[in-house]
mmCIF file of C-alpha atoms in Angstrom:
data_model
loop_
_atom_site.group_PDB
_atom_site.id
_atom_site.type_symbol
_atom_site.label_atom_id
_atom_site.label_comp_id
_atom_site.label_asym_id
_atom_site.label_seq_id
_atom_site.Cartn_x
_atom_site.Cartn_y
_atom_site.Cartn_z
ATOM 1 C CA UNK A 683 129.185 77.798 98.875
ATOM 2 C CA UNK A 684 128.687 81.733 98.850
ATOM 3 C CA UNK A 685 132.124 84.168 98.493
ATOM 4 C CA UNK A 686 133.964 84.299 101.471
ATOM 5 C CA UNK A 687 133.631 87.323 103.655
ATOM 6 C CA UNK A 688 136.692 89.232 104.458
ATOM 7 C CA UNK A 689 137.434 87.616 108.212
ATOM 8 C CA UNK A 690 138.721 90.617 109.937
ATOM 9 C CA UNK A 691 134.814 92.386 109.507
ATOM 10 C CA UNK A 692 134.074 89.052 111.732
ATOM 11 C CA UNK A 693 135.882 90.816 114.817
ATOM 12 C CA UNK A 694 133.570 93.573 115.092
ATOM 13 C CA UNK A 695 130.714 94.201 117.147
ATOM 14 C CA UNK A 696 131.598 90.867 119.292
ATOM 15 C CA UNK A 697 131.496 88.628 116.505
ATOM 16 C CA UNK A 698 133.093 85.634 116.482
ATOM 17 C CA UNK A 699 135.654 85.296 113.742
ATOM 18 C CA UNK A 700 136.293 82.508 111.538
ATOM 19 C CA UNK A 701 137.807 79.330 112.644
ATOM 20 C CA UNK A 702 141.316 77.928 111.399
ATOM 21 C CA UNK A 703 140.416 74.567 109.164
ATOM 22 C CA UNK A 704 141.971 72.726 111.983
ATOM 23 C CA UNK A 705 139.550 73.401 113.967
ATOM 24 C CA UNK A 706 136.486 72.760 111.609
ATOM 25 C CA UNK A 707 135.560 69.473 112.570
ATOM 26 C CA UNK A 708 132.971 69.981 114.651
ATOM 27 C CA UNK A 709 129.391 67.622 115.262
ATOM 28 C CA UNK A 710 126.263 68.528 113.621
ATOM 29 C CA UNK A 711 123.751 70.579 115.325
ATOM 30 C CA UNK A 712 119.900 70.788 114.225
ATOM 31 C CA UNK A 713 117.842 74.361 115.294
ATOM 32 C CA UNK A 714 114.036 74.584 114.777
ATOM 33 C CA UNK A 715 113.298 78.259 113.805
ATOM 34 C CA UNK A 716 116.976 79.283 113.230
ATOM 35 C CA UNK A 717 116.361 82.201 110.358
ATOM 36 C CA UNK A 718 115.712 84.594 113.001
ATOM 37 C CA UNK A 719 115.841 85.740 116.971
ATOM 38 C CA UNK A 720 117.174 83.547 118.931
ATOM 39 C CA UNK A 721 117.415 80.659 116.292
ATOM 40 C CA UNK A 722 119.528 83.100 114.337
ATOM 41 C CA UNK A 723 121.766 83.524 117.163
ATOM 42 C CA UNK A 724 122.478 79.969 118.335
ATOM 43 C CA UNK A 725 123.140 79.415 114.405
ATOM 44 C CA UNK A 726 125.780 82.219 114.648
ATOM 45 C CA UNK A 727 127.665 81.031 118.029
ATOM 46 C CA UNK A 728 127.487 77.142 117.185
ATOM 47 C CA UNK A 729 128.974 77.505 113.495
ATOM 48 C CA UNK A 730 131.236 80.372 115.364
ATOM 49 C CA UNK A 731 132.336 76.799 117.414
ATOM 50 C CA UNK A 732 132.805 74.855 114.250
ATOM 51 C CA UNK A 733 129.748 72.654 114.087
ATOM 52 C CA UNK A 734 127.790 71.280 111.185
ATOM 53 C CA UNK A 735 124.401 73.006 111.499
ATOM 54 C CA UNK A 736 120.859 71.347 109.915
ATOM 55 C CA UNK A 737 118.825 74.516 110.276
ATOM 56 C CA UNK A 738 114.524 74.387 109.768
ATOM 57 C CA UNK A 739 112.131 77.098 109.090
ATOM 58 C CA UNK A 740 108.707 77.619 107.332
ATOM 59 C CA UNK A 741 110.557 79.938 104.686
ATOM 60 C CA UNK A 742 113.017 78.432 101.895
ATOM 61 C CA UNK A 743 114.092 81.404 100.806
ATOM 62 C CA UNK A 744 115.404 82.417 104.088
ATOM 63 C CA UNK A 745 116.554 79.197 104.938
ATOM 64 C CA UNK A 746 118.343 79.464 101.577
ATOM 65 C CA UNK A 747 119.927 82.915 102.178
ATOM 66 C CA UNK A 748 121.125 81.962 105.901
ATOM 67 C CA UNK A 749 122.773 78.560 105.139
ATOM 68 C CA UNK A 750 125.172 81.020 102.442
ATOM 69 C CA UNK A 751 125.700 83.164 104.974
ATOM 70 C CA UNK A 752 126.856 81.178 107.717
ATOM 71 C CA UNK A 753 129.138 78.628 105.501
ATOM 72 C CA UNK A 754 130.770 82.041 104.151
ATOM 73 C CA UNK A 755 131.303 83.502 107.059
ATOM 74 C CA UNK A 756 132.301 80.464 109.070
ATOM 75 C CA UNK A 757 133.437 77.819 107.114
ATOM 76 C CA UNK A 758 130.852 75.079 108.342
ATOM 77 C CA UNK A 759 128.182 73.084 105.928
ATOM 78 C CA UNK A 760 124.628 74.106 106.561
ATOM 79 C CA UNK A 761 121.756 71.755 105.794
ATOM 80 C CA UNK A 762 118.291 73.147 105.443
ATOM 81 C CA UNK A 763 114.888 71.908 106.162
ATOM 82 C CA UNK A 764 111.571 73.445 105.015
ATOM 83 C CA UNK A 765 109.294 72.432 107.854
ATOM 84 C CA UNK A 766 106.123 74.018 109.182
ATOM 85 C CA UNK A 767 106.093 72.398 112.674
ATOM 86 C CA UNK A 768 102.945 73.301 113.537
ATOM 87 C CA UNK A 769 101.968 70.521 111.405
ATOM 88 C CA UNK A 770 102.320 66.503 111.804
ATOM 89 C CA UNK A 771 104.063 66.818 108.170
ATOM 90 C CA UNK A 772 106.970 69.152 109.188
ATOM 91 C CA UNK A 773 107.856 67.301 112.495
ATOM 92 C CA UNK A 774 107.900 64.072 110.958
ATOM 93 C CA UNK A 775 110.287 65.580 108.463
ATOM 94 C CA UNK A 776 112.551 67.067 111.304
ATOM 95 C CA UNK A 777 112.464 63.719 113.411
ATOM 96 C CA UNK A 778 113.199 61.749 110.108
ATOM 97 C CA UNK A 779 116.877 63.745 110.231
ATOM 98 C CA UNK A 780 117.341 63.320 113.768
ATOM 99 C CA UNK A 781 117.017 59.861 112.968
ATOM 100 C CA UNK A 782 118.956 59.274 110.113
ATOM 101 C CA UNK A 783 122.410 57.281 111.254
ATOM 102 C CA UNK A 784 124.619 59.364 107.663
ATOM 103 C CA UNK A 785 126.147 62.915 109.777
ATOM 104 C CA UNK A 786 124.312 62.166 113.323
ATOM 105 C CA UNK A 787 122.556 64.935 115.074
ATOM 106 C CA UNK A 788 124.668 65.255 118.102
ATOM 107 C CA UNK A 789 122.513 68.202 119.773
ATOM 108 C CA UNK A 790 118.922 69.378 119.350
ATOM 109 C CA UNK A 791 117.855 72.908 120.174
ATOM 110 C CA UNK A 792 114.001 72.975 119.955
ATOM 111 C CA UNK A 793 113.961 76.802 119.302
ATOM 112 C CA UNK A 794 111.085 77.386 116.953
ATOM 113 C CA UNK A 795 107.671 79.209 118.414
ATOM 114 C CA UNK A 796 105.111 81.871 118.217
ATOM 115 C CA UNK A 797 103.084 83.949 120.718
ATOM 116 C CA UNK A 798 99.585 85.637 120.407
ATOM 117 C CA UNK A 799 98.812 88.889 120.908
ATOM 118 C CA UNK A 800 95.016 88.368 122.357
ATOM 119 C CA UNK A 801 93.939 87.933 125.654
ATOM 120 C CA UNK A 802 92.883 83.986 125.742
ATOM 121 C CA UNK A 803 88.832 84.418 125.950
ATOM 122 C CA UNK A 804 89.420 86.697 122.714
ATOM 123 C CA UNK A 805 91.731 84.635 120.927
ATOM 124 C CA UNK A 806 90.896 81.489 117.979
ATOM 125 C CA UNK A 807 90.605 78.758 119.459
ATOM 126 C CA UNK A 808 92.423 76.989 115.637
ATOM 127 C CA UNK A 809 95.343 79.978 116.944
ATOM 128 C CA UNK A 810 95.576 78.603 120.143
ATOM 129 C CA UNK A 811 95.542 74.874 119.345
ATOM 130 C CA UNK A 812 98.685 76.096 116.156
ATOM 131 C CA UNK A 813 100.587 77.648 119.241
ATOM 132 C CA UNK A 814 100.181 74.639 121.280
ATOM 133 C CA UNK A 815 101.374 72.735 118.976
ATOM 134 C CA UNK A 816 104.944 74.356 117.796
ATOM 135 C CA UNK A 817 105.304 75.136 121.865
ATOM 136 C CA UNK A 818 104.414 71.482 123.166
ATOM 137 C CA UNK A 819 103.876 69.219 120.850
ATOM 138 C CA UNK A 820 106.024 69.365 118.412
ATOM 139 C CA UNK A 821 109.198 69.711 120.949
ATOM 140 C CA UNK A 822 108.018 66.623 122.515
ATOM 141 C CA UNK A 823 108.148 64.722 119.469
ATOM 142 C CA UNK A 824 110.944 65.859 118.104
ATOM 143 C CA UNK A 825 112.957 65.006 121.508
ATOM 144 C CA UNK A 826 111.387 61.597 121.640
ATOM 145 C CA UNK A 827 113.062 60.885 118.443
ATOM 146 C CA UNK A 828 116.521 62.462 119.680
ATOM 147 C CA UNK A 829 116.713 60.841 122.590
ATOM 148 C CA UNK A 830 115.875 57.553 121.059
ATOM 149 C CA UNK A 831 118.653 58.543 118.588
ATOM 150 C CA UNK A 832 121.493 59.564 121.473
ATOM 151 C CA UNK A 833 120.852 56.526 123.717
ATOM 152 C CA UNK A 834 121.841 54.437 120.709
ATOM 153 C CA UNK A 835 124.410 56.339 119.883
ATOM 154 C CA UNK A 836 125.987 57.146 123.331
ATOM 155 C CA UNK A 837 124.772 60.343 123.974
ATOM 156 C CA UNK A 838 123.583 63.942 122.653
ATOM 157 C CA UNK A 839 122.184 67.175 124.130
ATOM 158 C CA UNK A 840 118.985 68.651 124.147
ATOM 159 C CA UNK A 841 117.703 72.353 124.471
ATOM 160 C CA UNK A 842 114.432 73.505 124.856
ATOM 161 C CA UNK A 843 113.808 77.122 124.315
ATOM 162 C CA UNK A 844 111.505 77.728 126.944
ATOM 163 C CA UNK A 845 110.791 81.210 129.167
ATOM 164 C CA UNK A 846 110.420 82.519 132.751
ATOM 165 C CA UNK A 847 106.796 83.285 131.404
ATOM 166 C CA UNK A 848 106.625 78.757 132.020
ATOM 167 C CA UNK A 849 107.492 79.572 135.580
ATOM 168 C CA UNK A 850 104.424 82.454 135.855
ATOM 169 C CA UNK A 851 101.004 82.479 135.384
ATOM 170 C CA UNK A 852 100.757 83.546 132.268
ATOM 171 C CA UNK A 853 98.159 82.677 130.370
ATOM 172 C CA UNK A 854 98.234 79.598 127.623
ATOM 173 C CA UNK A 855 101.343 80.844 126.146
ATOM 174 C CA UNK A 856 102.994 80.032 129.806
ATOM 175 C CA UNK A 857 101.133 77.050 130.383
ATOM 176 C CA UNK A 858 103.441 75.601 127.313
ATOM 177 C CA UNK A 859 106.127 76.760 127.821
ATOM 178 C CA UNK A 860 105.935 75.477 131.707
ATOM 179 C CA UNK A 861 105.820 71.905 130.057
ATOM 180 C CA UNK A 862 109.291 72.583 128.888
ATOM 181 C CA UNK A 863 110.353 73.427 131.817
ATOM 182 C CA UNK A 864 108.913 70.289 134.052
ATOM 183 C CA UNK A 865 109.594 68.315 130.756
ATOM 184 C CA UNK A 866 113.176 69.203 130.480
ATOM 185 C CA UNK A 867 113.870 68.771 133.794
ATOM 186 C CA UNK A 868 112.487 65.410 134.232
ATOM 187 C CA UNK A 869 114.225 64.073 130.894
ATOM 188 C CA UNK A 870 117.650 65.410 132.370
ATOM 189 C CA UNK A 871 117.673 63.725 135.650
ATOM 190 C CA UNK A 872 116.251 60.951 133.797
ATOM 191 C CA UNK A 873 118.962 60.318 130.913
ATOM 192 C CA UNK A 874 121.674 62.453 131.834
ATOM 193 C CA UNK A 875 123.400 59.191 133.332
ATOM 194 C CA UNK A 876 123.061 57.547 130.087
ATOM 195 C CA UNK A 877 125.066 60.599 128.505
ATOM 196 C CA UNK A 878 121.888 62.646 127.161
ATOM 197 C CA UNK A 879 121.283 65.800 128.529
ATOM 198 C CA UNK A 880 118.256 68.215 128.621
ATOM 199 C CA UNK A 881 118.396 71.817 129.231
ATOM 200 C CA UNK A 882 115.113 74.880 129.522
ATOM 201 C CA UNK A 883 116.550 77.981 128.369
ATOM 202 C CA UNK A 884 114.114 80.342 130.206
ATOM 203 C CA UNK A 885 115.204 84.069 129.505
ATOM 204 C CA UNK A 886 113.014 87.461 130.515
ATOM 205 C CA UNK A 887 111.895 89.589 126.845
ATOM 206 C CA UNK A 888 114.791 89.503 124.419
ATOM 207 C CA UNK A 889 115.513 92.019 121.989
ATOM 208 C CA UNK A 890 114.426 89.913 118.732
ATOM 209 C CA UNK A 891 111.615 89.923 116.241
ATOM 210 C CA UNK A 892 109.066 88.084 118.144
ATOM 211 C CA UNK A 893 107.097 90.591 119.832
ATOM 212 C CA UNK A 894 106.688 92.636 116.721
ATOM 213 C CA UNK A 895 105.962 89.317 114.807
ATOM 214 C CA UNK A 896 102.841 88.467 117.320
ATOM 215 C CA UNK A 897 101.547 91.840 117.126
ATOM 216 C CA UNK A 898 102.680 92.108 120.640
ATOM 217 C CA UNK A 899 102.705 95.900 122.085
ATOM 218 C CA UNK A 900 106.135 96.193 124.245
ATOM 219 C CA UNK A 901 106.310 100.031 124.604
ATOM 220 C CA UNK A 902 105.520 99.815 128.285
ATOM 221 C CA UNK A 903 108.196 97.335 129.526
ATOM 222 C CA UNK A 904 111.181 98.898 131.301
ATOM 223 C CA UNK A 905 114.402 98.699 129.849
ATOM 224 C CA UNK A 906 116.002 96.633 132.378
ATOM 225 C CA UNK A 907 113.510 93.829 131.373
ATOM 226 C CA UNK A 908 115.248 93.254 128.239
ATOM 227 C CA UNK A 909 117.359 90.596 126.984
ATOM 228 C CA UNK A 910 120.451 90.453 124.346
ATOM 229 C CA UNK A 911 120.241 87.541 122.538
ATOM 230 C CA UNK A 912 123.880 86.861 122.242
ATOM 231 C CA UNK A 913 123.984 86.887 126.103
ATOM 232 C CA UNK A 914 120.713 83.989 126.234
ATOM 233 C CA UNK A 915 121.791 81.577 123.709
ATOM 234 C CA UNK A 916 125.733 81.976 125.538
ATOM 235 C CA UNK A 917 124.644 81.098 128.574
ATOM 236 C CA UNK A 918 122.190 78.666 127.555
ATOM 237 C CA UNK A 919 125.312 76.579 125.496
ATOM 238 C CA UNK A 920 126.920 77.044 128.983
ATOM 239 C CA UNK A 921 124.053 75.368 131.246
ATOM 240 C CA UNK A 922 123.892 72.703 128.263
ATOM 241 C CA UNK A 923 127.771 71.852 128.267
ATOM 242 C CA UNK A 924 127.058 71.942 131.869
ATOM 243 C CA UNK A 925 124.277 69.072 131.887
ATOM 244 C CA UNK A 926 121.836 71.879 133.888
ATOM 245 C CA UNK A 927 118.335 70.861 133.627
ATOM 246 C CA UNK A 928 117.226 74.275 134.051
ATOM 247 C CA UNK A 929 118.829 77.950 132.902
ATOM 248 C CA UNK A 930 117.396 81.136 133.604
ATOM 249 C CA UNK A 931 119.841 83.947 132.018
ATOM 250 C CA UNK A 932 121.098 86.744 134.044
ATOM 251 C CA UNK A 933 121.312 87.229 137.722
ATOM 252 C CA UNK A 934 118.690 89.641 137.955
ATOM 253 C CA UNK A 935 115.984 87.060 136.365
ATOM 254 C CA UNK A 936 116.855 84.655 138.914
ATOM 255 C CA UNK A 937 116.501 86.859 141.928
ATOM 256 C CA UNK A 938 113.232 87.766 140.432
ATOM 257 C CA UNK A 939 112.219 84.229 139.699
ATOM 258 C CA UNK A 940 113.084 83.338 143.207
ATOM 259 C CA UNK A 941 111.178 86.473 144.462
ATOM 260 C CA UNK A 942 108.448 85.212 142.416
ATOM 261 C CA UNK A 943 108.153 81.670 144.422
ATOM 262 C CA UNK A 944 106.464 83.387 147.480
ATOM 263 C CA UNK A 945 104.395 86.366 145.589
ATOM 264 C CA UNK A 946 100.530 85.613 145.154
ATOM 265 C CA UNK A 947 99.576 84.716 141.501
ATOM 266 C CA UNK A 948 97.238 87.725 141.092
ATOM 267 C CA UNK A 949 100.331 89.801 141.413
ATOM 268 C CA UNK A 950 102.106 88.308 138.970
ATOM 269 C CA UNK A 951 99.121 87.125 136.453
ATOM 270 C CA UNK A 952 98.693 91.549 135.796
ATOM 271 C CA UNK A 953 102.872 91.896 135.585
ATOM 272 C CA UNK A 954 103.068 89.386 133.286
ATOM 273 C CA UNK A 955 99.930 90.147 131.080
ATOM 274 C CA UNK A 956 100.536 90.788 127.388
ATOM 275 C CA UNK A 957 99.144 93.776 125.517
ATOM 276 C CA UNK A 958 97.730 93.844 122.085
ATOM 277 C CA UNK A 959 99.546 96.998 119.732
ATOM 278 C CA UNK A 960 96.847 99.045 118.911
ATOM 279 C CA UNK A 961 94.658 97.951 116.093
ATOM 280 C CA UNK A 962 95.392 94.208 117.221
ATOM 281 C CA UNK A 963 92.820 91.969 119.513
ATOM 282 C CA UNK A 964 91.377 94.077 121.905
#
């Protein structure tokens, strides 16, 4: 385990500080794509909580470097997972551990995914069937072997990192990430009697990685668009705890989600469209 970090530098900046060992017996946690953005940040708040964490990314070294990090700073174990899962090897490995009956996987957040920066008639067609994969297919696998897991075991929670781009026209990357959303909330009224619980966290932009990542050019959305990702992955704990089906973070992306219902798609299609940084697609 790495050198403990001095806890009163945890207090800063909103951090959440270091739990007495008394508390430290929380359940273990597994997050898909939890090195950075939002991954990152539900790492930080659920070992903040006291939970065991079994964290996956593409990247060992990462992995490596955040696992020290969090059990230094927080007191928690941290089991890693190399896993690419846009591939049928790296799921199965994931669903192995949400199977395995030694330190149960009590909650699942399906975090891990990747955007293109191309309009769809200009993108590869291998690029879009990789993004379909991490954004639908491997989520639904990975929470078929979950919720087999909870309903033997009495229960367990379930979030899906989704977006309000699944409840917009907006183009394939939507199109996935609106089968989280129906997906989620089917599964929830579904199982949520038998104790398991399934939750779309569907935020506006959030100030991460991603964009930059996908080559995606953000210069000309307005500042109010934005997201924190401490605020997303707080609320979306909250709608989980909550047994919501659905969460869309903020009160302004909910009126606007609502306005949305009754505006015509070709409105929303050329708000929502993506643009390519320069030099990228296009």
């Amino acid at each position: 385990m790495a050198e403990q970090l001095d806890e009163r530098a945890l207090l800063q900046d909103g951090q959440i500080p270091v739990l007495p060992s008394s508390r430290r017996s929380g359940q273990t946690i597994l997050i898909t794509g939890a090195t950075a953005g939002l991954g990152a940040e539900f790492a930080r708040q659920l070992a903040g909580q006291g939970h065991h964490l079994v964290i996956t990314s593409r990247n060992p070294h990462q992995l490596v470097a955040k696992a020290q990090g969090l059990e230094a700073q927080y007191g928690i174990t941290v089991e890693t997972l190399t896993a690419d899962l846009s591939t049928t090897e790296g799921v199965q490995v994931v669903a192995a551990r949400l199977r395995a009956p030694e330190q149960p996987i009590t909650m699942l957040v399906n975090n891990a995914g990747s955007g293109l920066a191309t309009e769809f008639h200009e993108s590869e067609v291998e690029d879009e069937l990789a993004m379909l994969r991490l954004l639908t297919e491997a989520p639904m696998l990975l929470s078929h072997a979950a919720i087999q897991s909870f309903l033997a075991r009495g229960g367990g929670r379930i979030i899906n990192v989704s977006s309000v781009a699944g409840l917009l026209p907006e183009g394939s990357y939507g199109a996935a990430k609106a089968w989280s959303v129906s997906f989620s909330r089917w599964a929830n009224t579904r199982y949520k009697p038998e104790g398991v619980t399934v939750t779309a966290l569907c935020p506006g932009p959030v100030r991460t990685e991603f964009h930059t990542r996908a080559g995606i050019d953000t210069s000309k959305k307005p500042r109010w668009a934005w997201m924190d990702a401490e605020d997303v992955v707080r609320e979306g704990l909250t709608a989980a705890a909550e047994g919501r089906g659905v969460c869309i973070p903020s009160r302004r992306y909910r009126s606007l989600m609502t306005a949305a219902r009754f505006s015509p798609d070709a409105v929303l299609e050329r708000f929502s469209r993506i643009e390519p940084k320069r030099g990228k697609g296009a």
